Amino acid sequence: MARQIISRFSFLIALSLLGGCATVATNTSQTFDTVVVDAGHGGKDSGAWRRSGPPEKAVALDVALRVDKKLRDSQLKTVMTRNNDVFIPLDTRVDIGNQQANAIFVSIHFNDSRRSGVQGFETYYHSPYAFDLAAAIERNLSTLPGSINRGVHTARFRVLRNLRYPSVLVECGYLSNRSERREAGNADYREQLADKIAEAIVNYRYGTDAYRRSNAMVARAGGGASIAPAFR
Ligand code: ZN
């Protein structure tokens, strides 16, 4: 927690030193009516991948599609940078995002590490205006049973620093970790991930308890299908 406060503070100092320089994003964090949902990787870019599980591009897309639906069910407008297995350059993702008038940008990824024991959720931001949203998503994901909160961090990823309004990137667990890889391959678990991300966004925008979980979500109980065999 201390690190989050320090990194936020240092960004506010950096912001004041910039003195309103054009690189600072517009603060739509309290007003946005559109969420740009960005599924990481796609097409020739598989992202993180291990032989015994689905590639990052497939599980990131699946979670993103679920987040997209939940946000639309909550009366937010959405734009997806991709909704199938296609390669989209990073700058195109940024362009799609920056074409929206009053939006935030949420990028969905899964993580990778050479150390198979590393696990947990991480959320990244660049604009100081995006910190609270990043923290809200990280905090909400960390309410999933057995989850590990690896914190909120700043990063200079292109989809964070080139957006003209608040942008966050969510790492939904490590595909290099056997346990999180198995969970990522489970549709019910991906539904829970999407639910936590959507809940954090909706409650951040409209206030605590604004999010209404769908009846289908409440009725679900274990044993969902795995990711499509085509992605194995
Ligand atoms: Zn990724």
PDB file of C-alpha atoms and ligand atoms in Angstrom:
ATOM      1  CA  MET A   1       0.000   0.000   0.000  1.00  0.00           C
ATOM      2  CA  ALA A   2       2.824   2.382   0.885  1.00  0.00           C
ATOM      3  CA  ARG A   3       4.307   1.961  -2.561  1.00  0.00           C
ATOM      4  CA  GLN A   4       0.973   2.863  -4.172  1.00  0.00           C
ATOM      5  CA  ILE A   5       0.755   6.077  -2.193  1.00  0.00           C
ATOM      6  CA  ILE A   6       4.361   7.003  -2.971  1.00  0.00           C
ATOM      7  CA  SER A   7       3.996   6.312  -6.697  1.00  0.00           C
ATOM      8  CA  ARG A   8       0.784   8.342  -6.816  1.00  0.00           C
ATOM      9  CA  PHE A   9       2.436  11.205  -4.955  1.00  0.00           C
ATOM     10  CA  SER A  10       5.466  11.212  -7.247  1.00  0.00           C
ATOM     11  CA  PHE A  11       3.177  11.354 -10.254  1.00  0.00           C
ATOM     12  CA  LEU A  12       1.319  14.331  -8.893  1.00  0.00           C
ATOM     13  CA  ILE A  13       4.687  16.059  -8.428  1.00  0.00           C
ATOM     14  CA  ALA A  14       5.657  15.139 -11.986  1.00  0.00           C
ATOM     15  CA  LEU A  15       2.324  16.494 -13.187  1.00  0.00           C
ATOM     16  CA  SER A  16       2.862  19.806 -11.441  1.00  0.00           C
ATOM     17  CA  LEU A  17       6.392  20.061 -12.870  1.00  0.00           C
ATOM     18  CA  LEU A  18       5.004  19.517 -16.354  1.00  0.00           C
ATOM     19  CA  GLY A  19       2.770  22.503 -15.753  1.00  0.00           C
ATOM     20  CA  GLY A  20      -0.130  21.383 -17.903  1.00  0.00           C
ATOM     21  CA  CYS A  21       2.035  20.092 -20.736  1.00  0.00           C
ATOM     22  CA  ALA A  22       0.061  18.497 -23.592  1.00  0.00           C
ATOM     23  CA  THR A  23       1.297  14.970 -22.743  1.00  0.00           C
ATOM     24  CA  VAL A  24      -0.965  14.859 -19.693  1.00  0.00           C
ATOM     25  CA  ALA A  25      -4.235  13.048 -20.318  1.00  0.00           C
ATOM     26  CA  THR A  26      -7.620  14.734 -20.101  1.00  0.00           C
ATOM     27  CA  ASN A  27      -9.286  13.821 -16.839  1.00  0.00           C
ATOM     28  CA  THR A  28     -12.460  11.968 -17.834  1.00  0.00           C
ATOM     29  CA  SER A  29     -12.320   9.736 -14.761  1.00  0.00           C
ATOM     30  CA  GLN A  30     -15.437  11.291 -13.203  1.00  0.00           C
ATOM     31  CA  THR A  31     -17.421  11.856 -16.392  1.00  0.00           C
ATOM     32  CA  PHE A  32     -16.751   9.040 -18.870  1.00  0.00           C
ATOM     33  CA  ASP A  33     -19.696   7.434 -20.648  1.00  0.00           C
ATOM     34  CA  THR A  34     -17.644   5.125 -22.884  1.00  0.00           C
ATOM     35  CA  VAL A  35     -15.173   2.376 -22.046  1.00  0.00           C
ATOM     36  CA  VAL A  36     -12.696   1.252 -24.691  1.00  0.00           C
ATOM     37  CA  VAL A  37     -12.095  -2.430 -23.951  1.00  0.00           C
ATOM     38  CA  ASP A  38      -8.752  -3.588 -25.326  1.00  0.00           C
ATOM     39  CA  ALA A  39      -8.046  -7.330 -25.524  1.00  0.00           C
ATOM     40  CA  GLY A  40      -4.259  -7.708 -25.521  1.00  0.00           C
ATOM     41  CA  HIS A  41      -2.369  -9.373 -28.421  1.00  0.00           C
ATOM     42  CA  GLY A  42      -4.217 -11.365 -31.145  1.00  0.00           C
ATOM     43  CA  GLY A  43      -3.553 -13.009 -34.517  1.00  0.00           C
ATOM     44  CA  LYS A  44       0.184 -13.643 -35.053  1.00  0.00           C
ATOM     45  CA  ASP A  45       0.877 -12.215 -31.584  1.00  0.00           C
ATOM     46  CA  SER A  46      -0.104 -14.937 -29.093  1.00  0.00           C
ATOM     47  CA  GLY A  47       1.238 -13.141 -26.014  1.00  0.00           C
ATOM     48  CA  ALA A  48       2.175 -15.362 -23.078  1.00  0.00           C
ATOM     49  CA  TRP A  49       1.831 -19.053 -23.830  1.00  0.00           C
ATOM     50  CA  ARG A  50       2.665 -22.416 -22.242  1.00  0.00           C
ATOM     51  CA  ARG A  51       2.143 -25.805 -23.873  1.00  0.00           C
ATOM     52  CA  SER A  52      -0.399 -26.984 -21.316  1.00  0.00           C
ATOM     53  CA  GLY A  53      -2.769 -24.029 -21.539  1.00  0.00           C
ATOM     54  CA  PRO A  54      -4.472 -21.452 -23.764  1.00  0.00           C
ATOM     55  CA  PRO A  55      -2.469 -18.520 -25.193  1.00  0.00           C
ATOM     56  CA  GLU A  56      -2.827 -15.084 -23.654  1.00  0.00           C
ATOM     57  CA  LYS A  57      -4.510 -13.717 -26.793  1.00  0.00           C
ATOM     58  CA  ALA A  58      -7.420 -16.167 -26.361  1.00  0.00           C
ATOM     59  CA  VAL A  59      -8.082 -15.736 -22.658  1.00  0.00           C
ATOM     60  CA  ALA A  60      -7.569 -11.961 -22.814  1.00  0.00           C
ATOM     61  CA  LEU A  61     -10.153 -11.752 -25.621  1.00  0.00           C
ATOM     62  CA  ASP A  62     -12.606 -13.917 -23.724  1.00  0.00           C
ATOM     63  CA  VAL A  63     -12.342 -11.825 -20.558  1.00  0.00           C
ATOM     64  CA  ALA A  64     -12.569  -8.617 -22.625  1.00  0.00           C
ATOM     65  CA  LEU A  65     -15.754  -9.806 -24.386  1.00  0.00           C
ATOM     66  CA  ARG A  66     -17.292 -10.613 -21.011  1.00  0.00           C
ATOM     67  CA  VAL A  67     -16.269  -7.225 -19.560  1.00  0.00           C
ATOM     68  CA  ASP A  68     -17.703  -5.523 -22.648  1.00  0.00           C
ATOM     69  CA  LYS A  69     -21.102  -7.195 -22.207  1.00  0.00           C
ATOM     70  CA  LYS A  70     -21.272  -6.443 -18.487  1.00  0.00           C
ATOM     71  CA  LEU A  71     -20.459  -2.781 -19.047  1.00  0.00           C
ATOM     72  CA  ARG A  72     -23.143  -2.498 -21.742  1.00  0.00           C
ATOM     73  CA  ASP A  73     -25.597  -4.201 -19.364  1.00  0.00           C
ATOM     74  CA  SER A  74     -24.680  -1.402 -16.937  1.00  0.00           C
ATOM     75  CA  GLN A  75     -25.627   1.294 -19.485  1.00  0.00           C
ATOM     76  CA  LEU A  76     -22.081   2.282 -20.400  1.00  0.00           C
ATOM     77  CA  LYS A  77     -21.128   2.592 -24.059  1.00  0.00           C
ATOM     78  CA  THR A  78     -18.242   0.391 -25.133  1.00  0.00           C
ATOM     79  CA  VAL A  79     -15.796   0.109 -28.010  1.00  0.00           C
ATOM     80  CA  MET A  80     -13.611  -2.959 -28.454  1.00  0.00           C
ATOM     81  CA  THR A  81     -10.234  -2.668 -30.194  1.00  0.00           C
ATOM     82  CA  ARG A  82     -10.711  -6.254 -31.390  1.00  0.00           C
ATOM     83  CA  ASN A  83     -13.486  -8.822 -30.960  1.00  0.00           C
ATOM     84  CA  ASN A  84     -11.877 -11.776 -32.695  1.00  0.00           C
ATOM     85  CA  ASP A  85      -8.460 -13.388 -33.189  1.00  0.00           C
ATOM     86  CA  VAL A  86      -6.834 -10.646 -35.236  1.00  0.00           C
ATOM     87  CA  PHE A  87      -3.546  -8.748 -34.924  1.00  0.00           C
ATOM     88  CA  ILE A  88      -3.996  -5.047 -34.104  1.00  0.00           C
ATOM     89  CA  PRO A  89      -0.849  -2.850 -33.843  1.00  0.00           C
ATOM     90  CA  LEU A  90      -0.456  -0.945 -30.589  1.00  0.00           C
ATOM     91  CA  ASP A  91      -0.676   2.437 -32.338  1.00  0.00           C
ATOM     92  CA  THR A  92      -3.978   1.404 -33.944  1.00  0.00           C
ATOM     93  CA  ARG A  93      -5.336   0.513 -30.523  1.00  0.00           C
ATOM     94  CA  VAL A  94      -4.298   3.952 -29.297  1.00  0.00           C
ATOM     95  CA  ASP A  95      -5.934   5.594 -32.336  1.00  0.00           C
ATOM     96  CA  ILE A  96      -9.199   3.702 -31.800  1.00  0.00           C
ATOM     97  CA  GLY A  97      -9.160   4.827 -28.185  1.00  0.00           C
ATOM     98  CA  ASN A  98      -8.338   8.447 -28.904  1.00  0.00           C
ATOM     99  CA  GLN A  99     -11.229   8.716 -31.392  1.00  0.00           C
ATOM    100  CA  GLN A 100     -13.716   8.399 -28.522  1.00  0.00           C
ATOM    101  CA  ALA A 101     -14.990  11.623 -27.001  1.00  0.00           C
ATOM    102  CA  ASN A 102     -15.510  10.955 -23.312  1.00  0.00           C
ATOM    103  CA  ALA A 103     -13.912   7.657 -22.471  1.00  0.00           C
ATOM    104  CA  ILE A 104     -11.525   5.601 -20.431  1.00  0.00           C
ATOM    105  CA  PHE A 105      -9.337   2.796 -21.823  1.00  0.00           C
ATOM    106  CA  VAL A 106      -9.013  -0.613 -20.169  1.00  0.00           C
ATOM    107  CA  SER A 107      -6.524  -3.124 -21.543  1.00  0.00           C
ATOM    108  CA  ILE A 108      -6.869  -6.799 -20.566  1.00  0.00           C
ATOM    109  CA  HIS A 109      -3.802  -9.050 -20.381  1.00  0.00           C
ATOM    110  CA  PHE A 110      -2.419 -12.110 -18.650  1.00  0.00           C
ATOM    111  CA  ASN A 111       1.116 -12.154 -17.324  1.00  0.00           C
ATOM    112  CA  ASP A 112       4.301 -14.145 -17.924  1.00  0.00           C
ATOM    113  CA  SER A 113       7.395 -14.818 -15.842  1.00  0.00           C
ATOM    114  CA  ARG A 114      10.457 -17.025 -16.159  1.00  0.00           C
ATOM    115  CA  ARG A 115       9.846 -17.973 -12.525  1.00  0.00           C
ATOM    116  CA  SER A 116       6.859 -20.320 -12.479  1.00  0.00           C
ATOM    117  CA  GLY A 117       6.139 -19.599  -8.809  1.00  0.00           C
ATOM    118  CA  VAL A 118       5.223 -15.951  -9.467  1.00  0.00           C
ATOM    119  CA  GLN A 119       1.466 -15.362  -9.349  1.00  0.00           C
ATOM    120  CA  GLY A 120      -1.160 -12.709  -8.691  1.00  0.00           C
ATOM    121  CA  PHE A 121      -2.883  -9.667 -10.183  1.00  0.00           C
ATOM    122  CA  GLU A 122      -1.182  -6.424 -11.214  1.00  0.00           C
ATOM    123  CA  THR A 123      -2.723  -3.234 -12.588  1.00  0.00           C
ATOM    124  CA  TYR A 124      -0.790  -0.502 -14.427  1.00  0.00           C
ATOM    125  CA  TYR A 125      -1.433   3.154 -15.203  1.00  0.00           C
ATOM    126  CA  HIS A 126       0.493   6.163 -16.523  1.00  0.00           C
ATOM    127  CA  SER A 127      -1.703   9.263 -16.178  1.00  0.00           C
ATOM    128  CA  PRO A 128      -2.159  10.178 -12.491  1.00  0.00           C
ATOM    129  CA  TYR A 129      -5.863  10.547 -13.319  1.00  0.00           C
ATOM    130  CA  ALA A 130      -5.969   6.799 -13.895  1.00  0.00           C
ATOM    131  CA  PHE A 131      -4.536   5.793 -10.519  1.00  0.00           C
ATOM    132  CA  ASP A 132      -7.830   5.562  -8.619  1.00  0.00           C
ATOM    133  CA  LEU A 133      -9.438   3.428 -11.307  1.00  0.00           C
ATOM    134  CA  ALA A 134      -6.380   1.148 -11.459  1.00  0.00           C
ATOM    135  CA  ALA A 135      -6.459   0.792  -7.677  1.00  0.00           C
ATOM    136  CA  ALA A 136     -10.192   0.050  -7.707  1.00  0.00           C
ATOM    137  CA  ILE A 137      -9.766  -2.743 -10.268  1.00  0.00           C
ATOM    138  CA  GLU A 138      -6.765  -4.223  -8.451  1.00  0.00           C
ATOM    139  CA  ARG A 139      -8.599  -4.112  -5.118  1.00  0.00           C
ATOM    140  CA  ASN A 140     -11.734  -5.733  -6.551  1.00  0.00           C
ATOM    141  CA  LEU A 141      -9.850  -8.542  -8.323  1.00  0.00           C
ATOM    142  CA  SER A 142      -8.090  -9.243  -5.056  1.00  0.00           C
ATOM    143  CA  THR A 143     -11.406 -10.145  -3.402  1.00  0.00           C
ATOM    144  CA  LEU A 144     -11.453 -13.377  -5.464  1.00  0.00           C
ATOM    145  CA  PRO A 145     -10.769 -16.345  -3.157  1.00  0.00           C
ATOM    146  CA  GLY A 146      -7.081 -17.217  -2.832  1.00  0.00           C
ATOM    147  CA  SER A 147      -5.966 -14.309  -5.008  1.00  0.00           C
ATOM    148  CA  ILE A 148      -2.693 -12.432  -4.606  1.00  0.00           C
ATOM    149  CA  ASN A 149      -2.565  -8.636  -4.916  1.00  0.00           C
ATOM    150  CA  ARG A 150       0.726  -7.675  -6.581  1.00  0.00           C
ATOM    151  CA  GLY A 151      -0.165  -4.009  -6.503  1.00  0.00           C
ATOM    152  CA  VAL A 152      -0.741  -0.991  -8.719  1.00  0.00           C
ATOM    153  CA  HIS A 153       2.263   0.217 -10.714  1.00  0.00           C
ATOM    154  CA  THR A 154       3.186   2.923 -13.170  1.00  0.00           C
ATOM    155  CA  ALA A 155       4.403   1.890 -16.627  1.00  0.00           C
ATOM    156  CA  ARG A 156       5.198   3.548 -19.953  1.00  0.00           C
ATOM    157  CA  PHE A 157       3.304   1.032 -22.094  1.00  0.00           C
ATOM    158  CA  ARG A 158       2.136   2.665 -25.322  1.00  0.00           C
ATOM    159  CA  VAL A 159      -1.560   2.010 -24.600  1.00  0.00           C
ATOM    160  CA  LEU A 160      -1.098   3.840 -21.310  1.00  0.00           C
ATOM    161  CA  ARG A 161       1.078   6.841 -22.130  1.00  0.00           C
ATOM    162  CA  ASN A 162      -0.319   7.685 -25.601  1.00  0.00           C
ATOM    163  CA  LEU A 163      -3.984   7.769 -24.619  1.00  0.00           C
ATOM    164  CA  ARG A 164      -5.394  11.247 -24.164  1.00  0.00           C
ATOM    165  CA  TYR A 165      -7.556  10.172 -21.231  1.00  0.00           C
ATOM    166  CA  PRO A 166      -7.166   7.754 -18.315  1.00  0.00           C
ATOM    167  CA  SER A 167      -5.980   4.310 -19.343  1.00  0.00           C
ATOM    168  CA  VAL A 168      -5.263   1.220 -17.249  1.00  0.00           C
ATOM    169  CA  LEU A 169      -3.802  -2.185 -18.065  1.00  0.00           C
ATOM    170  CA  VAL A 170      -4.911  -5.206 -16.046  1.00  0.00           C
ATOM    171  CA  GLU A 171      -2.758  -8.337 -15.752  1.00  0.00           C
ATOM    172  CA  CYS A 172      -5.255 -11.061 -14.813  1.00  0.00           C
ATOM    173  CA  GLY A 173      -2.730 -13.567 -13.428  1.00  0.00           C
ATOM    174  CA  TYR A 174       0.330 -15.474 -14.676  1.00  0.00           C
ATOM    175  CA  LEU A 175       0.016 -18.044 -17.455  1.00  0.00           C
ATOM    176  CA  SER A 176       3.544 -19.129 -16.452  1.00  0.00           C
ATOM    177  CA  ASN A 177       2.132 -20.315 -13.116  1.00  0.00           C
ATOM    178  CA  ARG A 178       0.499 -23.747 -13.215  1.00  0.00           C
ATOM    179  CA  SER A 179      -2.375 -22.867 -10.890  1.00  0.00           C
ATOM    180  CA  GLU A 180      -3.260 -19.542 -12.525  1.00  0.00           C
ATOM    181  CA  ARG A 181      -2.865 -21.077 -15.996  1.00  0.00           C
ATOM    182  CA  ARG A 182      -5.404 -23.763 -15.073  1.00  0.00           C
ATOM    183  CA  GLU A 183      -7.788 -21.135 -13.708  1.00  0.00           C
ATOM    184  CA  ALA A 184      -7.415 -18.991 -16.836  1.00  0.00           C
ATOM    185  CA  GLY A 185      -8.498 -21.992 -18.935  1.00  0.00           C
ATOM    186  CA  ASN A 186     -11.785 -22.211 -17.033  1.00  0.00           C
ATOM    187  CA  ALA A 187     -14.746 -20.226 -18.370  1.00  0.00           C
ATOM    188  CA  ASP A 188     -16.353 -19.764 -14.961  1.00  0.00           C
ATOM    189  CA  TYR A 189     -13.152 -18.288 -13.605  1.00  0.00           C
ATOM    190  CA  ARG A 190     -12.853 -15.911 -16.567  1.00  0.00           C
ATOM    191  CA  GLU A 191     -16.452 -14.882 -15.907  1.00  0.00           C
ATOM    192  CA  GLN A 192     -15.481 -14.045 -12.324  1.00  0.00           C
ATOM    193  CA  LEU A 193     -12.468 -12.029 -13.520  1.00  0.00           C
ATOM    194  CA  ALA A 194     -14.673 -10.071 -15.923  1.00  0.00           C
ATOM    195  CA  ASP A 195     -17.278  -9.524 -13.225  1.00  0.00           C
ATOM    196  CA  LYS A 196     -14.710  -8.071 -10.812  1.00  0.00           C
ATOM    197  CA  ILE A 197     -13.257  -5.767 -13.481  1.00  0.00           C
ATOM    198  CA  ALA A 198     -16.685  -4.557 -14.660  1.00  0.00           C
ATOM    199  CA  GLU A 199     -17.909  -4.079 -11.091  1.00  0.00           C
ATOM    200  CA  ALA A 200     -14.870  -1.934 -10.262  1.00  0.00           C
ATOM    201  CA  ILE A 201     -15.396   0.255 -13.345  1.00  0.00           C
ATOM    202  CA  VAL A 202     -19.151   0.733 -12.847  1.00  0.00           C
ATOM    203  CA  ASN A 203     -18.873   1.435  -9.112  1.00  0.00           C
ATOM    204  CA  TYR A 204     -15.966   3.798  -9.726  1.00  0.00           C
ATOM    205  CA  ARG A 205     -18.061   5.774 -12.194  1.00  0.00           C
ATOM    206  CA  TYR A 206     -21.479   5.720 -10.518  1.00  0.00           C
ATOM    207  CA  GLY A 207     -20.709   5.067  -6.843  1.00  0.00           C
ATOM    208  CA  THR A 208     -20.513   2.098  -4.503  1.00  0.00           C
ATOM    209  CA  ASP A 209     -23.104  -0.612  -5.157  1.00  0.00           C
ATOM    210  CA  ALA A 210     -24.113   0.840  -8.538  1.00  0.00           C
ATOM    211  CA  TYR A 211     -23.124  -2.435 -10.230  1.00  0.00           C
ATOM    212  CA  ARG A 212     -25.886  -4.995 -10.701  1.00  0.00           C
ATOM    213  CA  ARG A 213     -24.608  -8.504 -11.189  1.00  0.00           C
ATOM    214  CA  SER A 214     -26.558 -10.324 -13.909  1.00  0.00           C
ATOM    215  CA  ASN A 215     -28.931 -13.121 -12.878  1.00  0.00           C
ATOM    216  CA  ALA A 216     -27.018 -15.509 -15.098  1.00  0.00           C
ATOM    217  CA  MET A 217     -23.859 -14.749 -13.120  1.00  0.00           C
ATOM    218  CA  VAL A 218     -25.567 -15.259  -9.764  1.00  0.00           C
ATOM    219  CA  ALA A 219     -27.126 -18.539 -10.901  1.00  0.00           C
ATOM    220  CA  ARG A 220     -23.860 -19.988 -12.182  1.00  0.00           C
ATOM    221  CA  ALA A 221     -22.279 -22.691 -10.073  1.00  0.00           C
ATOM    222  CA  GLY A 222     -18.953 -24.276 -11.075  1.00  0.00           C
ATOM    223  CA  GLY A 223     -17.993 -26.593 -13.941  1.00  0.00           C
ATOM    224  CA  GLY A 224     -17.866 -24.226 -16.923  1.00  0.00           C
ATOM    225  CA  ALA A 225     -16.494 -25.080 -20.329  1.00  0.00           C
ATOM    226  CA  SER A 226     -12.817 -24.579 -21.093  1.00  0.00           C
ATOM    227  CA  ILE A 227     -11.413 -22.238 -23.707  1.00  0.00           C
ATOM    228  CA  ALA A 228     -12.126 -23.270 -27.314  1.00  0.00           C
ATOM    229  CA  PRO A 229      -9.921 -26.190 -28.515  1.00  0.00           C
ATOM    230  CA  ALA A 230      -8.862 -24.091 -31.525  1.00  0.00           C
ATOM    231  CA  PHE A 231      -6.746 -22.017 -29.137  1.00  0.00           C
ATOM    232  CA  ARG A 232      -4.941 -24.968 -27.556  1.00  0.00           C
TER     233      ARG A 232
HETATM  234 ZN    ZN B   1       0.042  -9.238 -22.616  1.00  0.00          ZN
END
